[in-house]
PDB file of C-alpha atoms in Angstrom:
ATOM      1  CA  UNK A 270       0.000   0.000   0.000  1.00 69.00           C
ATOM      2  CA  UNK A 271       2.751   2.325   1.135  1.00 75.00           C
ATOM      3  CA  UNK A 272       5.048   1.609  -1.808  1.00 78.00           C
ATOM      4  CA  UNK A 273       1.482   2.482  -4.411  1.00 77.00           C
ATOM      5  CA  UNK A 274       1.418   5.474  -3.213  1.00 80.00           C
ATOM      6  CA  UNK A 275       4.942   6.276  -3.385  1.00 78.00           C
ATOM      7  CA  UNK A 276       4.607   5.239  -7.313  1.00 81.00           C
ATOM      8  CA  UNK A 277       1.157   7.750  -7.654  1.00 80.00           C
ATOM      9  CA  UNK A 278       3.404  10.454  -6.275  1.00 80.00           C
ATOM     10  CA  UNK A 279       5.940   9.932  -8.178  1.00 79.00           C
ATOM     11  CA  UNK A 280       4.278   9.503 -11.578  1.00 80.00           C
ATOM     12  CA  UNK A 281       2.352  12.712 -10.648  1.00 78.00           C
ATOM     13  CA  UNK A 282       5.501  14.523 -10.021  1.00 76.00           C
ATOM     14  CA  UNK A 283       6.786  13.157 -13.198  1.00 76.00           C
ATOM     15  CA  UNK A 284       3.780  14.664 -14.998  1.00 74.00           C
ATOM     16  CA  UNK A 285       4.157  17.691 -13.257  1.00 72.00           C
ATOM     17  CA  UNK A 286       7.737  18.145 -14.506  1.00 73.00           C
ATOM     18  CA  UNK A 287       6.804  17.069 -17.724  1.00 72.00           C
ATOM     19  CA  UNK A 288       3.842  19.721 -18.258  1.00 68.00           C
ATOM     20  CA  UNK A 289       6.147  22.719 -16.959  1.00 68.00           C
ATOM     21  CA  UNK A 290       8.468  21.789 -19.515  1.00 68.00           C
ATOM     22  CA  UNK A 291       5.961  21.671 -22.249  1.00 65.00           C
ATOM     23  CA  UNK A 292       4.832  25.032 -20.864  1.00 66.00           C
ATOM     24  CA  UNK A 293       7.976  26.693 -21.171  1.00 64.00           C
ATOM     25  CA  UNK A 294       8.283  25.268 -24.113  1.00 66.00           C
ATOM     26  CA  UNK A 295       4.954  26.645 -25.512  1.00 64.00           C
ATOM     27  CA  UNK A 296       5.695  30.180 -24.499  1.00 63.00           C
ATOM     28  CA  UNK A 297       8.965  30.082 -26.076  1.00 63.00           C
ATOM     29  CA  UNK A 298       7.136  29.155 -29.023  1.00 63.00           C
ATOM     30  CA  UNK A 299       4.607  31.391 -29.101  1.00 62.00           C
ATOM     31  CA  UNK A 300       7.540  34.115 -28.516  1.00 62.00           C
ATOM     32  CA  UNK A 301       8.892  33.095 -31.172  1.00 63.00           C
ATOM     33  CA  UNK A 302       5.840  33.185 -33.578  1.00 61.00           C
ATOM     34  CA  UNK A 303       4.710  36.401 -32.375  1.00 60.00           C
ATOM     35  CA  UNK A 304       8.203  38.100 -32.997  1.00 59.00           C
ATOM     36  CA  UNK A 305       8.084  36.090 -37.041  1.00 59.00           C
ATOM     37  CA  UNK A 306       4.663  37.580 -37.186  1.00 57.00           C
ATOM     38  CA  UNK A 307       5.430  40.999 -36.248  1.00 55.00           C
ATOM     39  CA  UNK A 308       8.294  40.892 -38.188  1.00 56.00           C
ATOM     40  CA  UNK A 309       6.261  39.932 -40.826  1.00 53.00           C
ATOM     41  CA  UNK A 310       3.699  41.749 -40.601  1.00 51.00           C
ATOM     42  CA  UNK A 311       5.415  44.951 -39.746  1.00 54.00           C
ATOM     43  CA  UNK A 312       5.781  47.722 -36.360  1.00 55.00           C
ATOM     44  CA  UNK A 313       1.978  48.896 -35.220  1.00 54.00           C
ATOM     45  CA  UNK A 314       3.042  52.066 -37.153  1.00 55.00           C
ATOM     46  CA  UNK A 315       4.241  51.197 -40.101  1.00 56.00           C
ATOM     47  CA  UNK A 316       1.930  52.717 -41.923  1.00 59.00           C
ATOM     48  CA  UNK A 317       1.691  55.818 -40.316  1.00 62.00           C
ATOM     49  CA  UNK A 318       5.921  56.340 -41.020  1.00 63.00           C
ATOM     50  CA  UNK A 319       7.037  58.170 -43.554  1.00 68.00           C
ATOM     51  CA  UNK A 320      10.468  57.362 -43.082  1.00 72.00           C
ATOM     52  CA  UNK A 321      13.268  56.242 -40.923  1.00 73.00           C
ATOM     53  CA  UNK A 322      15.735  59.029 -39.852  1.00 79.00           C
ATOM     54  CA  UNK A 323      18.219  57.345 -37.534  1.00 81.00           C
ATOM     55  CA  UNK A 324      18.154  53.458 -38.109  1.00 82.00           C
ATOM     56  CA  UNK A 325      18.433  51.120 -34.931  1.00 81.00           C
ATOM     57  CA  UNK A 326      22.074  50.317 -35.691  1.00 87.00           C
ATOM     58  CA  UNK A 327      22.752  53.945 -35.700  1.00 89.00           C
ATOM     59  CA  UNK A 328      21.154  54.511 -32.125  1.00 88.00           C
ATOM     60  CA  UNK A 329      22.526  51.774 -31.129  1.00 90.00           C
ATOM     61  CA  UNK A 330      25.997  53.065 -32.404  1.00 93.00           C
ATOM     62  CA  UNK A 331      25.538  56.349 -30.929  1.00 93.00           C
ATOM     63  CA  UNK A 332      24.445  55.315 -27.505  1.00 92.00           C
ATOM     64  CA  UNK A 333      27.871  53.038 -27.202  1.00 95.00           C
ATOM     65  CA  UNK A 334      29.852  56.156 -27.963  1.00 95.00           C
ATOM     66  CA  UNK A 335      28.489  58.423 -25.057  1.00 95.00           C
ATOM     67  CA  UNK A 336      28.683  55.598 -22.906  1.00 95.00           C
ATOM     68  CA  UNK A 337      32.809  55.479 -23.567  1.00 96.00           C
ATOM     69  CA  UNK A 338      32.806  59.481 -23.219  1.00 96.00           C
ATOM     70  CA  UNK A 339      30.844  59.019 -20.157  1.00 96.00           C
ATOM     71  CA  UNK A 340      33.314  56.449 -18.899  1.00 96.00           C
ATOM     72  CA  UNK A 341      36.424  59.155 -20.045  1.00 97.00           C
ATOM     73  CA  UNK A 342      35.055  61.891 -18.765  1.00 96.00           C
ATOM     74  CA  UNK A 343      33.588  60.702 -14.985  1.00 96.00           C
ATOM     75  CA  UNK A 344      35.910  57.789 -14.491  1.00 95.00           C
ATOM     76  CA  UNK A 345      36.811  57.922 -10.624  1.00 94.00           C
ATOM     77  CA  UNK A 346      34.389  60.815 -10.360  1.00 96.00           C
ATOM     78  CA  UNK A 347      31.155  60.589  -8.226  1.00 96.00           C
ATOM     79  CA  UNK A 348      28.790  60.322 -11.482  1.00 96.00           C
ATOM     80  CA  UNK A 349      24.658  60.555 -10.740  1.00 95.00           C
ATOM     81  CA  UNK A 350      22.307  60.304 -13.615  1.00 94.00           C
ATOM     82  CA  UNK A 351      19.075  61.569 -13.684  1.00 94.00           C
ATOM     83  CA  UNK A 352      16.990  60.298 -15.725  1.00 90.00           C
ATOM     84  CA  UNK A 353      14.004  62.235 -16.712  1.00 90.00           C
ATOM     85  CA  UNK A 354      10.573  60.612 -16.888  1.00 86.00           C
ATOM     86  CA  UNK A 355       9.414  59.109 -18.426  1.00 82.00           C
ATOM     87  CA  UNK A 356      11.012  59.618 -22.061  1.00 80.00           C
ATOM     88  CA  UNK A 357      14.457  58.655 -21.032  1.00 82.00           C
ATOM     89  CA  UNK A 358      14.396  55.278 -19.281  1.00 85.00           C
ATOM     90  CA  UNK A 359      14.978  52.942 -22.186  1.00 86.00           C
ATOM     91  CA  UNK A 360      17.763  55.347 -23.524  1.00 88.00           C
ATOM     92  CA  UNK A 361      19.158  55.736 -19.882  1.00 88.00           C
ATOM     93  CA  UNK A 362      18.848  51.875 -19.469  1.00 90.00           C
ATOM     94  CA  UNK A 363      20.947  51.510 -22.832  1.00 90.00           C
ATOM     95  CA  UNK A 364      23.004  54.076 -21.671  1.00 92.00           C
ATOM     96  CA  UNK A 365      23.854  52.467 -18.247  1.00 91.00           C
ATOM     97  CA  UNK A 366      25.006  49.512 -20.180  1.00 91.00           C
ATOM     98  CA  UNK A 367      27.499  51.047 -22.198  1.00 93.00           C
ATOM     99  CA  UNK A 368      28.752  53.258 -19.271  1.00 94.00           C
ATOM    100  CA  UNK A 369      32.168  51.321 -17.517  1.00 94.00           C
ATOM    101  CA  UNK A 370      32.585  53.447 -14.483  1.00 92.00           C
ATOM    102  CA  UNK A 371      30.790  53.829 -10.894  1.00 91.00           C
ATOM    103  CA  UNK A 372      27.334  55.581 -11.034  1.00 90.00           C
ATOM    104  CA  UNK A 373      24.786  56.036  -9.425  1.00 91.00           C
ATOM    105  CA  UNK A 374      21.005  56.644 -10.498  1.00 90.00           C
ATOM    106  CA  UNK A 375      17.918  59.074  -9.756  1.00 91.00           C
ATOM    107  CA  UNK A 376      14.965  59.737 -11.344  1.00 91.00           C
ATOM    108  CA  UNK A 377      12.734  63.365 -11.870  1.00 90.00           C
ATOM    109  CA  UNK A 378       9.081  63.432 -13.559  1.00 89.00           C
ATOM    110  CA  UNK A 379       8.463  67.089 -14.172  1.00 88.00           C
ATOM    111  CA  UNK A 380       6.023  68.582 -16.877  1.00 79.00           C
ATOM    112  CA  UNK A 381       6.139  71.889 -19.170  1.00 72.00           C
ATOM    113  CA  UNK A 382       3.583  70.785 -21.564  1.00 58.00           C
ATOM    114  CA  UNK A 383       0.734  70.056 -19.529  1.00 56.00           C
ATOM    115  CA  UNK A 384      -1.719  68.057 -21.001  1.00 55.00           C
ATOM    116  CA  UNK A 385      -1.001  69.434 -24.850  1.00 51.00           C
ATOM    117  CA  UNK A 386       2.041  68.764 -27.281  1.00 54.00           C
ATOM    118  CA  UNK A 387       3.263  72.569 -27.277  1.00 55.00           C
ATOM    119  CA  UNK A 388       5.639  73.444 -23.834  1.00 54.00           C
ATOM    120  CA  UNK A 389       3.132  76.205 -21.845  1.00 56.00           C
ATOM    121  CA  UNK A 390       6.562  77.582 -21.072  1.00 65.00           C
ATOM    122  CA  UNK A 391       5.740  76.621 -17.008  1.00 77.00           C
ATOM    123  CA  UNK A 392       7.257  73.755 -15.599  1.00 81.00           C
ATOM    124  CA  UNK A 393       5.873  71.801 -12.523  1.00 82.00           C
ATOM    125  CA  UNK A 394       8.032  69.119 -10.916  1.00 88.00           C
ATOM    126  CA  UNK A 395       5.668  65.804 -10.617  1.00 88.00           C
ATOM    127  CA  UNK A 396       8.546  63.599  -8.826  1.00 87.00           C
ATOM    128  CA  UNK A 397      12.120  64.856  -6.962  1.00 88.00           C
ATOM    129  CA  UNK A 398      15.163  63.530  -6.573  1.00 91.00           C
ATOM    130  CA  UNK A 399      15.322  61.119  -3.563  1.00 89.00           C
ATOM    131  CA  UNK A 400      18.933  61.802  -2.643  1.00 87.00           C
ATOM    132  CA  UNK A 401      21.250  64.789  -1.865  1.00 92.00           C
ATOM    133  CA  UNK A 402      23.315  66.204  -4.628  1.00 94.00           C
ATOM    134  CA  UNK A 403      25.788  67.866  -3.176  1.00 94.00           C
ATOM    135  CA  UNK A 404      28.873  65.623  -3.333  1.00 92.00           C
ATOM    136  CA  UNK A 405      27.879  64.267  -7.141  1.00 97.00           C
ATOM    137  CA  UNK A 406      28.648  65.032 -10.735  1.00 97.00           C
ATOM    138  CA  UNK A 407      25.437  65.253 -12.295  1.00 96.00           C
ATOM    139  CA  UNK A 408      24.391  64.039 -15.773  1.00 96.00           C
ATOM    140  CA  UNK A 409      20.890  64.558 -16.695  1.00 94.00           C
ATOM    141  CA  UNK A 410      20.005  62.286 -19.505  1.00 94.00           C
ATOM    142  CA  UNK A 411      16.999  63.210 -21.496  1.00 91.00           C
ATOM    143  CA  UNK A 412      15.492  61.718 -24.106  1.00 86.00           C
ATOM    144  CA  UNK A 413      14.547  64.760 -26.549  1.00 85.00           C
ATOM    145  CA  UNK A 414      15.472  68.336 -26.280  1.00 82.00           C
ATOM    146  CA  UNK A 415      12.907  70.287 -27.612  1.00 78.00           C
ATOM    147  CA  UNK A 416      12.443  73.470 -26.891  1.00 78.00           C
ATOM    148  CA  UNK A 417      15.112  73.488 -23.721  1.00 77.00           C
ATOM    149  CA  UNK A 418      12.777  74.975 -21.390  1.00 80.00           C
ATOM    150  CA  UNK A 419      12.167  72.318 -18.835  1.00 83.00           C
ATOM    151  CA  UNK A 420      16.294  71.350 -19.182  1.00 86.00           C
ATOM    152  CA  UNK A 421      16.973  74.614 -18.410  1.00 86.00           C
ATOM    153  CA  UNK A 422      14.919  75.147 -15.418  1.00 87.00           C
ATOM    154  CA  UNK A 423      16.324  71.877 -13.983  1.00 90.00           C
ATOM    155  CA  UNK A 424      19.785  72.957 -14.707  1.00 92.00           C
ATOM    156  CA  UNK A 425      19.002  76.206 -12.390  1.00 92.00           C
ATOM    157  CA  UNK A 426      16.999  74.005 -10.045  1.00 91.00           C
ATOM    158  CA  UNK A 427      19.332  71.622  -9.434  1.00 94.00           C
ATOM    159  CA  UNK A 428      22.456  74.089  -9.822  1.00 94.00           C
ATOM    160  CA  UNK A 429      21.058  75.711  -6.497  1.00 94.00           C
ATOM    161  CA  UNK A 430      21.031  71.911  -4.730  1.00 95.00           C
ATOM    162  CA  UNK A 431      25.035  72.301  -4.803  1.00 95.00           C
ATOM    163  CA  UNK A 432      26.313  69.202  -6.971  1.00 97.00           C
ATOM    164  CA  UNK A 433      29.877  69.151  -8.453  1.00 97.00           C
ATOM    165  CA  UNK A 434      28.582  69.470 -11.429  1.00 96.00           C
ATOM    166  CA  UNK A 435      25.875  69.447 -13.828  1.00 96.00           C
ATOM    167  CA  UNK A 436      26.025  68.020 -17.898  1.00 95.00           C
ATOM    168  CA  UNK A 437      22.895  67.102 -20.167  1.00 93.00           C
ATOM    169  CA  UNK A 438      22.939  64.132 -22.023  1.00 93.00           C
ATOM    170  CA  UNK A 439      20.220  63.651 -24.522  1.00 91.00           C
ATOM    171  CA  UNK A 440      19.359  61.130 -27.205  1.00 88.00           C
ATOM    172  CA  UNK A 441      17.970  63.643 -29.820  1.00 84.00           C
ATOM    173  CA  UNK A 442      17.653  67.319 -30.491  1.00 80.00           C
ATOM    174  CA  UNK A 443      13.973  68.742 -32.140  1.00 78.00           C
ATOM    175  CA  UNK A 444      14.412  71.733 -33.849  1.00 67.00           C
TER     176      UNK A 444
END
């Protein structure tokens, strides 16, 4: 009796290994088909692009090279980025990556366009720093530079916190 239901446990944790691994096995499938299909089929806005100005390979290219100025410029410096919200974090993320020196990391949310597309020209901080600056060399990374106004207000804002330092690094200017 004892050694039949030693064998039903153990052909149900048998199963139960075996159906994981089919599992996994099914959602690396269905990864897979959804990435041939989108490939396929093309980006959600494909039809709504005119055309390409900066290829990935090019981003990609770019984002490598400020991470080894980055690493020239701050190496055995007290670097802090601050990432702005909520544009920057994949380009900060790919950013950290190519970055091969000590940092640290902060995040601000803060808003000059309100609810529109055009900057109102007033900007409102929605999420601070969490840390003291004072002892840092500050990088603010930023996604797009528009029309400057909310990089320039942080750059006076944060000049008056005391850091080392403060830089701007951003992925793209809009002119």
């Amino acid at each position: 009796q004892k050694l039949q239901i030693v064998l039903i446990i153990a052909i149900i944790f048998y199963f139960v290994i075996i159906l994981k691994i089919c599992m996994k096995r099914v959602i690396l499938l269905l990864i897979e088909f959804s990435t041939i299909f989108l490939r396929k089929r093309g980006n959600i806005l494909a039809g709504r692009i005119g055309r390409i100005l900066i290829t990935e390979d090019e981003l990609r290219q770019k984002v490598k090279e400020l991470g080894e100025q980055i690493t020239k410029d701050y190496e055995g410096k007290p670097l802090l980025l601050v990432g702005i919200l909520k544009g920057s974090v994949v380009f900060m993320a790919d950013l950290m990556r190519e970055i091969k020196t000590d940092c640290k990391i902060d995040f601000m949310s803060v808003s000059s366009y309100g609810s529109g597309t055009v900057t109102s020209g007033e900007v409102q901080i929605i999420l601070d720093l969490r840390k003291p600056i004072q002892n840092y060399d500050l990088l603010i990374v930023e996604d797009i530079l528009d029309s400057g106004v909310t990089l320039s207000y942080l750059r006076q804002l944060l000049s008056a916190r005391g850091p080392k330092s403060i830089k701007i690094c951003t992925l793209l200017y809009k002119p």
